[in-house]
PDB file of C-alpha atoms in Angstrom:
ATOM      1  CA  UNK E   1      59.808-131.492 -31.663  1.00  0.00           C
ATOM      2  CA  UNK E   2      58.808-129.736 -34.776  1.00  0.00           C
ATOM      3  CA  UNK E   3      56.431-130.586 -37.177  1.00  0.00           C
ATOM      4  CA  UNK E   4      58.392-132.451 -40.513  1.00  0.00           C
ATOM      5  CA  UNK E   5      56.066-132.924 -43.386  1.00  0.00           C
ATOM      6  CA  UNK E   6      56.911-134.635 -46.614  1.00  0.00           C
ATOM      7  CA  UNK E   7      54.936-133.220 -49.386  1.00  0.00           C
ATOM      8  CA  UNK E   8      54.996-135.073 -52.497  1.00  0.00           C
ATOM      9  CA  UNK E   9      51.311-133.918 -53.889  1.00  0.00           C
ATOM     10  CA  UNK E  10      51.611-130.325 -52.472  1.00  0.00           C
ATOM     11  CA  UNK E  11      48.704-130.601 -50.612  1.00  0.00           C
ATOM     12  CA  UNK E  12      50.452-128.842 -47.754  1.00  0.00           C
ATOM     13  CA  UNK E  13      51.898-126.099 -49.770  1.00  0.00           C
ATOM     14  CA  UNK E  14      48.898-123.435 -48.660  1.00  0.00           C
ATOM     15  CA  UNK E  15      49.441-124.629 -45.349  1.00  0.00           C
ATOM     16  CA  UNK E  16      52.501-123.807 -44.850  1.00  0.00           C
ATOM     17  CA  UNK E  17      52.397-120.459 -47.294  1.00  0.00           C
ATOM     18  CA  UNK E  18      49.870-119.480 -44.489  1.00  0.00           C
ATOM     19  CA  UNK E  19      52.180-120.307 -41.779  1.00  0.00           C
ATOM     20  CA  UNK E  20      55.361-118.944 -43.063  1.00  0.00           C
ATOM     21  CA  UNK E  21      54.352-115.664 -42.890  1.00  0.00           C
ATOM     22  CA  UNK E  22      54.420-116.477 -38.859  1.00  0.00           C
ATOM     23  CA  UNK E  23      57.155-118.012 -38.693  1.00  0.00           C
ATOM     24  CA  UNK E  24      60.116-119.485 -40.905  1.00  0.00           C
ATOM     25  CA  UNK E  25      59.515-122.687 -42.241  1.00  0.00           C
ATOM     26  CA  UNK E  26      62.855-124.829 -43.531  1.00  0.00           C
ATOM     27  CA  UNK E  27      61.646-125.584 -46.628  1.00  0.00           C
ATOM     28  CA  UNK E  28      64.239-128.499 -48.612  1.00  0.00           C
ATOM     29  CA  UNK E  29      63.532-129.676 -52.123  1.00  0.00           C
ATOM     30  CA  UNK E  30      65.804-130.692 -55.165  1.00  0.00           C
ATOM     31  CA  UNK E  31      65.542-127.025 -56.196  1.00  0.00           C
ATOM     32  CA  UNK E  32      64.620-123.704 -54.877  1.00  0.00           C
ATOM     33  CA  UNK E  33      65.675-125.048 -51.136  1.00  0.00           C
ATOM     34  CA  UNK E  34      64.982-121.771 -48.114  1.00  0.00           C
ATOM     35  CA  UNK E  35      68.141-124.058 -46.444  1.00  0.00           C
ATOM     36  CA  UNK E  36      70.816-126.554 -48.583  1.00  0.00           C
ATOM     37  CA  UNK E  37      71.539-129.897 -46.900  1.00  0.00           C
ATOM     38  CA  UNK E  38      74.852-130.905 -45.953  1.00  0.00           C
ATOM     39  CA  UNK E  39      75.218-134.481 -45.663  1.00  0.00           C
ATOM     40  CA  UNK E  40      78.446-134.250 -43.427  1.00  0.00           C
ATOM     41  CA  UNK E  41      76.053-131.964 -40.925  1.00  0.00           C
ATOM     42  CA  UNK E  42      74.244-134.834 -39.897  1.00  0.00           C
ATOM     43  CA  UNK E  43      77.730-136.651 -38.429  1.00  0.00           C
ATOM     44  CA  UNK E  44      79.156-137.078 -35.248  1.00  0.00           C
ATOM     45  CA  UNK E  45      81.492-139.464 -35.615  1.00  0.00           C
ATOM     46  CA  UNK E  46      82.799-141.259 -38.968  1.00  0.00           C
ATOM     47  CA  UNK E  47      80.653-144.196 -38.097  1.00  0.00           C
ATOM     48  CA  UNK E  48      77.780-142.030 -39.177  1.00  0.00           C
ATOM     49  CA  UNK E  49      78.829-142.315 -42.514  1.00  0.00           C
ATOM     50  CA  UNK E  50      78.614-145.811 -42.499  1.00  0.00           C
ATOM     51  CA  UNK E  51      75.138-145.338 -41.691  1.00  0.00           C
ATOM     52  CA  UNK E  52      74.436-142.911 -43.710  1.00  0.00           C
ATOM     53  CA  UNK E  53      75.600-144.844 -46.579  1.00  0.00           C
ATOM     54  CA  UNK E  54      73.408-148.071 -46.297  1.00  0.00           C
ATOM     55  CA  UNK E  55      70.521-145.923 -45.543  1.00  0.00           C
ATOM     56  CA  UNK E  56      71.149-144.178 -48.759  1.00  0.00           C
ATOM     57  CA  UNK E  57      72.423-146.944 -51.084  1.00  0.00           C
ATOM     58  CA  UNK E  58      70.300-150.046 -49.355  1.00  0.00           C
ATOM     59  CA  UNK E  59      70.924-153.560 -51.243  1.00  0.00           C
ATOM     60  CA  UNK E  60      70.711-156.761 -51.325  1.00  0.00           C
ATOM     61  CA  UNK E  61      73.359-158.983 -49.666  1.00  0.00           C
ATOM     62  CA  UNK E  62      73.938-160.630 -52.697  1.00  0.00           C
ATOM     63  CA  UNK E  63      74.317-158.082 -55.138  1.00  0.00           C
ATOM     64  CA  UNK E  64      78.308-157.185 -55.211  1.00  0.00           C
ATOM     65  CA  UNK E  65      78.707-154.096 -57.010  1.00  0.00           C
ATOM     66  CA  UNK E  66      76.061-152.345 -55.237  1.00  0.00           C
ATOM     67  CA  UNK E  67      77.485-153.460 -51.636  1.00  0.00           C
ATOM     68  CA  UNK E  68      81.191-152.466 -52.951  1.00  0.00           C
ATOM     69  CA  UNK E  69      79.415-149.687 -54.386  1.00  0.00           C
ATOM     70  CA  UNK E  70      78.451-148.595 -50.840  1.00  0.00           C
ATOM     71  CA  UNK E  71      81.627-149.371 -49.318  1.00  0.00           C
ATOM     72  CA  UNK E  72      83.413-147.184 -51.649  1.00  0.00           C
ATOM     73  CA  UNK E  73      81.049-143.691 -51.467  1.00  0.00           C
ATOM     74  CA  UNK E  74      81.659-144.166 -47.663  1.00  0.00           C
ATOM     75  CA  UNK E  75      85.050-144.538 -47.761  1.00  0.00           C
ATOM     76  CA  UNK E  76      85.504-141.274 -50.285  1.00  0.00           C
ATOM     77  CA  UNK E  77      83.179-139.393 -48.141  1.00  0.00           C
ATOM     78  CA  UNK E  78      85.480-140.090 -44.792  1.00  0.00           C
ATOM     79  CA  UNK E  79      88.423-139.170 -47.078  1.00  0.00           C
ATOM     80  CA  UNK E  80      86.903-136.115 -48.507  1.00  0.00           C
ATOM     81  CA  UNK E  81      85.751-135.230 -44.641  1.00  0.00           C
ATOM     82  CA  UNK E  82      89.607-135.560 -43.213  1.00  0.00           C
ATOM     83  CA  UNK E  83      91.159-133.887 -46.384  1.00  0.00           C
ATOM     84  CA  UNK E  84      88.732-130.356 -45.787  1.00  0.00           C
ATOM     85  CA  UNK E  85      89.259-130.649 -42.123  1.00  0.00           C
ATOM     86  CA  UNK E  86      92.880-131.135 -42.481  1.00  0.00           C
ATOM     87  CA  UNK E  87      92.249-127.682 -44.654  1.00  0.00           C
ATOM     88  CA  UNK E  88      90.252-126.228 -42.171  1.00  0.00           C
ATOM     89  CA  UNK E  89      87.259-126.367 -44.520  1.00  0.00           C
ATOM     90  CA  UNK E  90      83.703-127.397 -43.866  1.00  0.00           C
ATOM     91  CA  UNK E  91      82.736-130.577 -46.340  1.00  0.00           C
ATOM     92  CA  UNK E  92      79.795-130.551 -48.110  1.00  0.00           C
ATOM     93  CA  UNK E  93      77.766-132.524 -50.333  1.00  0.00           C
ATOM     94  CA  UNK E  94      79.531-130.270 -53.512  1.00  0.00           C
ATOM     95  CA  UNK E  95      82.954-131.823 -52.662  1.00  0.00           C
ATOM     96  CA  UNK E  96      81.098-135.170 -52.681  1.00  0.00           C
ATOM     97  CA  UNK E  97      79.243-134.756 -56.636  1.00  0.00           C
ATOM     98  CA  UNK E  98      82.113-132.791 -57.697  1.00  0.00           C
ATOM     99  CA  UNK E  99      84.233-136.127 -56.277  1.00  0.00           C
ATOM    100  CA  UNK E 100      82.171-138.384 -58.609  1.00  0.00           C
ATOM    101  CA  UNK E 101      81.904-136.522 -61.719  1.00  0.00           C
ATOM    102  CA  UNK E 102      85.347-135.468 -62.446  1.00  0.00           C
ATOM    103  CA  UNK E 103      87.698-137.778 -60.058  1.00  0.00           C
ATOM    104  CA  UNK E 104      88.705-141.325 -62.401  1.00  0.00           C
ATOM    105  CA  UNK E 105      89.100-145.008 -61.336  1.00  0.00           C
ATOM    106  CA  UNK E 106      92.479-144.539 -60.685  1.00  0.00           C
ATOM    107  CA  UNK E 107      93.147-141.243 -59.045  1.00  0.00           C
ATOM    108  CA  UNK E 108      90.101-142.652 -56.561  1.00  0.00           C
ATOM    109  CA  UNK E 109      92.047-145.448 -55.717  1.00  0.00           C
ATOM    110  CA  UNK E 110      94.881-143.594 -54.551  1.00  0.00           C
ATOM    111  CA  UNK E 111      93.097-141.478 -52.709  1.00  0.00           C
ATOM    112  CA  UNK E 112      91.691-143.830 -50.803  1.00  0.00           C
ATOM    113  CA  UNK E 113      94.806-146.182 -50.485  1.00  0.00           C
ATOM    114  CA  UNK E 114      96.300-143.370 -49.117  1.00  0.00           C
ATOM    115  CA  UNK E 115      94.611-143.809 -45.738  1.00  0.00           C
ATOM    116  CA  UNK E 116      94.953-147.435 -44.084  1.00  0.00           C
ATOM    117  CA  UNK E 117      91.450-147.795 -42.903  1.00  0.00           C
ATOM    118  CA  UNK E 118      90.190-147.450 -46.042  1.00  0.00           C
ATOM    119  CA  UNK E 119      91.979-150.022 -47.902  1.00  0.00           C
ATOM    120  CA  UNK E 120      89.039-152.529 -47.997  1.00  0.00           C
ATOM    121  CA  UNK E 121      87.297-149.556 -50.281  1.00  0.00           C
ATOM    122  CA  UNK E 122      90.610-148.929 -52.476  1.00  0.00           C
ATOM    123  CA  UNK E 123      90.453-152.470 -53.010  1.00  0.00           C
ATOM    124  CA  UNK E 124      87.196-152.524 -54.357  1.00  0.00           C
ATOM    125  CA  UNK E 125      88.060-150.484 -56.929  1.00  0.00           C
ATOM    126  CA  UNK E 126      91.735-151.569 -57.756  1.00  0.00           C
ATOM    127  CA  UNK E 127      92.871-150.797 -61.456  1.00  0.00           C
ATOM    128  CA  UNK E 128      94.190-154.062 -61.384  1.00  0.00           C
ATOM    129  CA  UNK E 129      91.240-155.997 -61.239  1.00  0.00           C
ATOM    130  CA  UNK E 130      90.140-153.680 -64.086  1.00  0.00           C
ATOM    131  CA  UNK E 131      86.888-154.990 -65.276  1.00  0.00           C
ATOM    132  CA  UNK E 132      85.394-156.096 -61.778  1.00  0.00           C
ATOM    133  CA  UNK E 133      86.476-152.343 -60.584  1.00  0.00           C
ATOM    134  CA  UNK E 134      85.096-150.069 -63.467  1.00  0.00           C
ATOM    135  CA  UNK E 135      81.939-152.063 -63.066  1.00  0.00           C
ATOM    136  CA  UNK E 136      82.171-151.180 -58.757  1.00  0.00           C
ATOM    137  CA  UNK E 137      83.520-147.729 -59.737  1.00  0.00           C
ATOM    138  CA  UNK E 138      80.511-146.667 -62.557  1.00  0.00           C
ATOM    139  CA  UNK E 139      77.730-148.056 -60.203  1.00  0.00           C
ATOM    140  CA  UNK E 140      78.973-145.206 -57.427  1.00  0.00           C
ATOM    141  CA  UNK E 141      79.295-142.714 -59.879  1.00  0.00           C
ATOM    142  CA  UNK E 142      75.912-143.597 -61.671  1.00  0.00           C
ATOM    143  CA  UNK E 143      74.082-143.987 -57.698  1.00  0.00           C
ATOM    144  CA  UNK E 144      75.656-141.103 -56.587  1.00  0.00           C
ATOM    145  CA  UNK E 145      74.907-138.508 -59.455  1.00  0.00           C
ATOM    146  CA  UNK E 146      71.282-139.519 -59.839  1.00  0.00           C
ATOM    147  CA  UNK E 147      70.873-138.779 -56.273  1.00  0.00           C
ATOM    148  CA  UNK E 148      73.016-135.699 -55.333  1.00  0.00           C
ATOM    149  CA  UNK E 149      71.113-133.204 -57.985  1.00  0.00           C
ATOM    150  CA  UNK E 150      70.049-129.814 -57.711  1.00  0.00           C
ATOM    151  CA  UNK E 151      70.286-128.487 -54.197  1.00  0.00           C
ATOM    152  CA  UNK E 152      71.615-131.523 -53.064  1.00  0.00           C
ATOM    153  CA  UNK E 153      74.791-131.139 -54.918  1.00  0.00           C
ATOM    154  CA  UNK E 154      75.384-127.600 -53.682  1.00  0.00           C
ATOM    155  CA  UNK E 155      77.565-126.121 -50.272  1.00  0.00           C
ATOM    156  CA  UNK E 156      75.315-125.779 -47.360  1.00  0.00           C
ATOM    157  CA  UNK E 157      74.994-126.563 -43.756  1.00  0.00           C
ATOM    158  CA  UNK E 158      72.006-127.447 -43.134  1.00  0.00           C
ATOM    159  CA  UNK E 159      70.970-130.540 -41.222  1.00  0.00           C
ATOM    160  CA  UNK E 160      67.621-132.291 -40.629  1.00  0.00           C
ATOM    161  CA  UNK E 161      69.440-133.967 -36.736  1.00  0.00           C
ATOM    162  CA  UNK E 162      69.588-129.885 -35.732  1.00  0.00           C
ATOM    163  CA  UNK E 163      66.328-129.078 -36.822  1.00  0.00           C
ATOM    164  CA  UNK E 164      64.336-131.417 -35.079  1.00  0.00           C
ATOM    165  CA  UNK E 165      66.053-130.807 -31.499  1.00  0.00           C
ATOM    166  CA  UNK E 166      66.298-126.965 -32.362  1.00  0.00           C
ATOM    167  CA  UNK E 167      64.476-124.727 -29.329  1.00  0.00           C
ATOM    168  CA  UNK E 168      62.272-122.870 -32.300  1.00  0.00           C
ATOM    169  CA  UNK E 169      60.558-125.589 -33.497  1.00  0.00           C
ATOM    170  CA  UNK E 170      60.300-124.326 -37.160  1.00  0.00           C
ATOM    171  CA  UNK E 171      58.647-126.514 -39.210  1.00  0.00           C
ATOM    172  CA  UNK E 172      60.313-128.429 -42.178  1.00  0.00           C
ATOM    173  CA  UNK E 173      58.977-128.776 -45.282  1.00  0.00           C
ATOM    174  CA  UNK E 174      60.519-131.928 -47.288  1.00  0.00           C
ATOM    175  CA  UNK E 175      58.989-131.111 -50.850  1.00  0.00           C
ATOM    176  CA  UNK E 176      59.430-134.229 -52.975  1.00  0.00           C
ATOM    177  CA  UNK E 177      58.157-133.550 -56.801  1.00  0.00           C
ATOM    178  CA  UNK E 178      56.597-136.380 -58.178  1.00  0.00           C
ATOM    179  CA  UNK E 179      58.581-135.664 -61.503  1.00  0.00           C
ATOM    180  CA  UNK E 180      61.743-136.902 -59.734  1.00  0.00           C
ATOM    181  CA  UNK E 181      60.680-139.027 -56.483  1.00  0.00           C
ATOM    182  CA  UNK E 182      62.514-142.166 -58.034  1.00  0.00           C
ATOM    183  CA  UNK E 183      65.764-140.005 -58.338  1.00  0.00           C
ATOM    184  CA  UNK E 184      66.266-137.908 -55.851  1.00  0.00           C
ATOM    185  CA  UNK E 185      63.741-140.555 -53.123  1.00  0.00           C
ATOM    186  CA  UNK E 186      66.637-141.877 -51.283  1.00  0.00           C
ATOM    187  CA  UNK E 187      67.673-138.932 -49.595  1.00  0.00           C
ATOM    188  CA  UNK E 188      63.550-138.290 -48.563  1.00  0.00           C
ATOM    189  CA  UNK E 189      63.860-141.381 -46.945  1.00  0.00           C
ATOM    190  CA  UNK E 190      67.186-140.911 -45.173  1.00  0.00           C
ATOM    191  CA  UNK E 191      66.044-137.383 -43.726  1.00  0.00           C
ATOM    192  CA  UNK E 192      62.980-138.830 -42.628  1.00  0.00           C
ATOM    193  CA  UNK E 193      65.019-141.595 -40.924  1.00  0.00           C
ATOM    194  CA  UNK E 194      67.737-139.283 -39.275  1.00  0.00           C
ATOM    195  CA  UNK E 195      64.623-137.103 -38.311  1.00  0.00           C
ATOM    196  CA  UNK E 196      62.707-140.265 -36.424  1.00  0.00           C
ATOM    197  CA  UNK E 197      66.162-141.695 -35.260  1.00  0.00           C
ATOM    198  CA  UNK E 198      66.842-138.182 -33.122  1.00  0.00           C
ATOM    199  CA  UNK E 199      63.461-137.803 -32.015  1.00  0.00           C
ATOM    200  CA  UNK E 200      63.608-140.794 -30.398  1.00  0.00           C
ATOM    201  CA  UNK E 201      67.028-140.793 -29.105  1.00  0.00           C
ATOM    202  CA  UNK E 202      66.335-136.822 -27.707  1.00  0.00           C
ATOM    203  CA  UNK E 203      63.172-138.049 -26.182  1.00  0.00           C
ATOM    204  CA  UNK E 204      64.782-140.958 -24.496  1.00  0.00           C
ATOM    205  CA  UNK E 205      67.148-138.589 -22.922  1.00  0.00           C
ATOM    206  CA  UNK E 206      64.911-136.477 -22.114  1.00  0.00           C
ATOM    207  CA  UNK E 207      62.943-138.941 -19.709  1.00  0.00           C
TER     208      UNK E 207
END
C-alpha cells in the first residue's frame, strides 16, 4: 500500500519535495491540489453515500436538524448521481456545491420527491412544514458550503479508495492548513477513513 501522510504542520513538505522529483506524489489540499477529489469516485454502490454522509456530517442522535441534515445531502447526492448518469455525465463534487448554493427549499424538494426512495429526505425538508424545513434545509447548505471549498468544490476524479490499491504506490500527500483545519477537517478525516477502510478490506482479500 502506499504511503498516505496528513500534513497539517508541513513538516513533511521537504520530504516529499525530495521525493517528487522520483516519483509523482498525489498531493490534495483545499487549494493548489496535483489531483481534485471526487466524492462520487469513492462509490460503488449508492449505499456508499450513506456512508459517506455520516462520516462526513457525524452527530449526535439527538440533535434533529443535523441528522435530517444528513439525510437530506445524501439523498441530493444519489439524485444528483442518477440525474448525470441518466446524462451520461460523470458527477462530481461541483454539481454537489453548485446544488447547495443556488438550488432553494422548494425546487430541492421536488427534486427529491421526484424519486420514491428518497421521500423520507423530501420530507425533511417539506415547504409545508416551513419553519422546521428552512431550519433542516440552511443547516445542509451552511455544513455543506463550509466544507466543499476550494478544490473540493471543483470537477475531478480523483479518489483516495484507487490510490491506495493502485500498483504504483505513489504516495499521497493530504495537506491540511492549519488556517482552515476546522472547515475543511471533515473531509481529512473521511479520506483517512476510506484510506484505512480499503487497506484493510484489500489486505483481507489478499490473504
Amino acid at each position: 500500500h502506499p504511503v498516505i501522510c496528513l500534513d497539517a504542520k508541513d513538516d513533511y513538505q521537504e520530504f516529499f519535495e525530495y521525493w517528487d522529483r522520483r516519483r509523482e506524489v498525489h498531493y490534495i489540499a483545499p487549494d493548489g491540489s496535483s489531483h481534485v477529489w471526487n466524492l462520487f469516485a469513492e462509490c460503488d454502490t449508492e449505499r456508499d453515500l450513506d456512508q459517506i454522509a455520516r462520516l462526513l456530517f457525524p452527530s449526535p442522535d439527538d440533535d434533529y436538524f443535523r441528522n435530517a441534515a444528513r439525510q437530506v445531502f445524501s439523498g441530493v447526492c444519489k439524485a444528483i448521481s442518477r440525474d448525470a448518469r441518466n446524462a451520461g455525465k460523470i458527477p462530481t463534487n461541483k454539481e454537489i456545491s453548485d446544488f447547495f448554493q443556488t438550488t432553494s427549499l422548494e425546487d430541492a424538494h421536488e427534486v427529491l420527491s421526484s424519486y420514491d426512495d428518497l421521500t423520507a429526505a423530501a420530507d425533511a425538508i417539506d415547504p409545508d412544514a416551513d419553519r422546521q424545513a428552512r431550519g433542516v434545509w440552511s443547516t445542509c447548505q451552511t455544513e455543506v458550503s463550509d466544507v466543499f471549498v476550494g478544490d473540493f468544490a471543483r470537477r475531478g476524479d480523483w479518489s483516495i479508495t484507487d490510490s491506495v490499491t493502485a500498483s504504483d504506490g505513489r504516495a499521497v500527500v493530504l495537506d491540511l492548513p492549519q488556517a482552515q483545519a476546522e472547515v475543511v477537517g471533515p473531509i481529512y478525516r473521511l479520506l483517512l477513513d476510506l484510506a484505512a477502510a480499503k487497506a484493510l478490506d484489500s489486505s483481507a482479500h489478499s490473504q
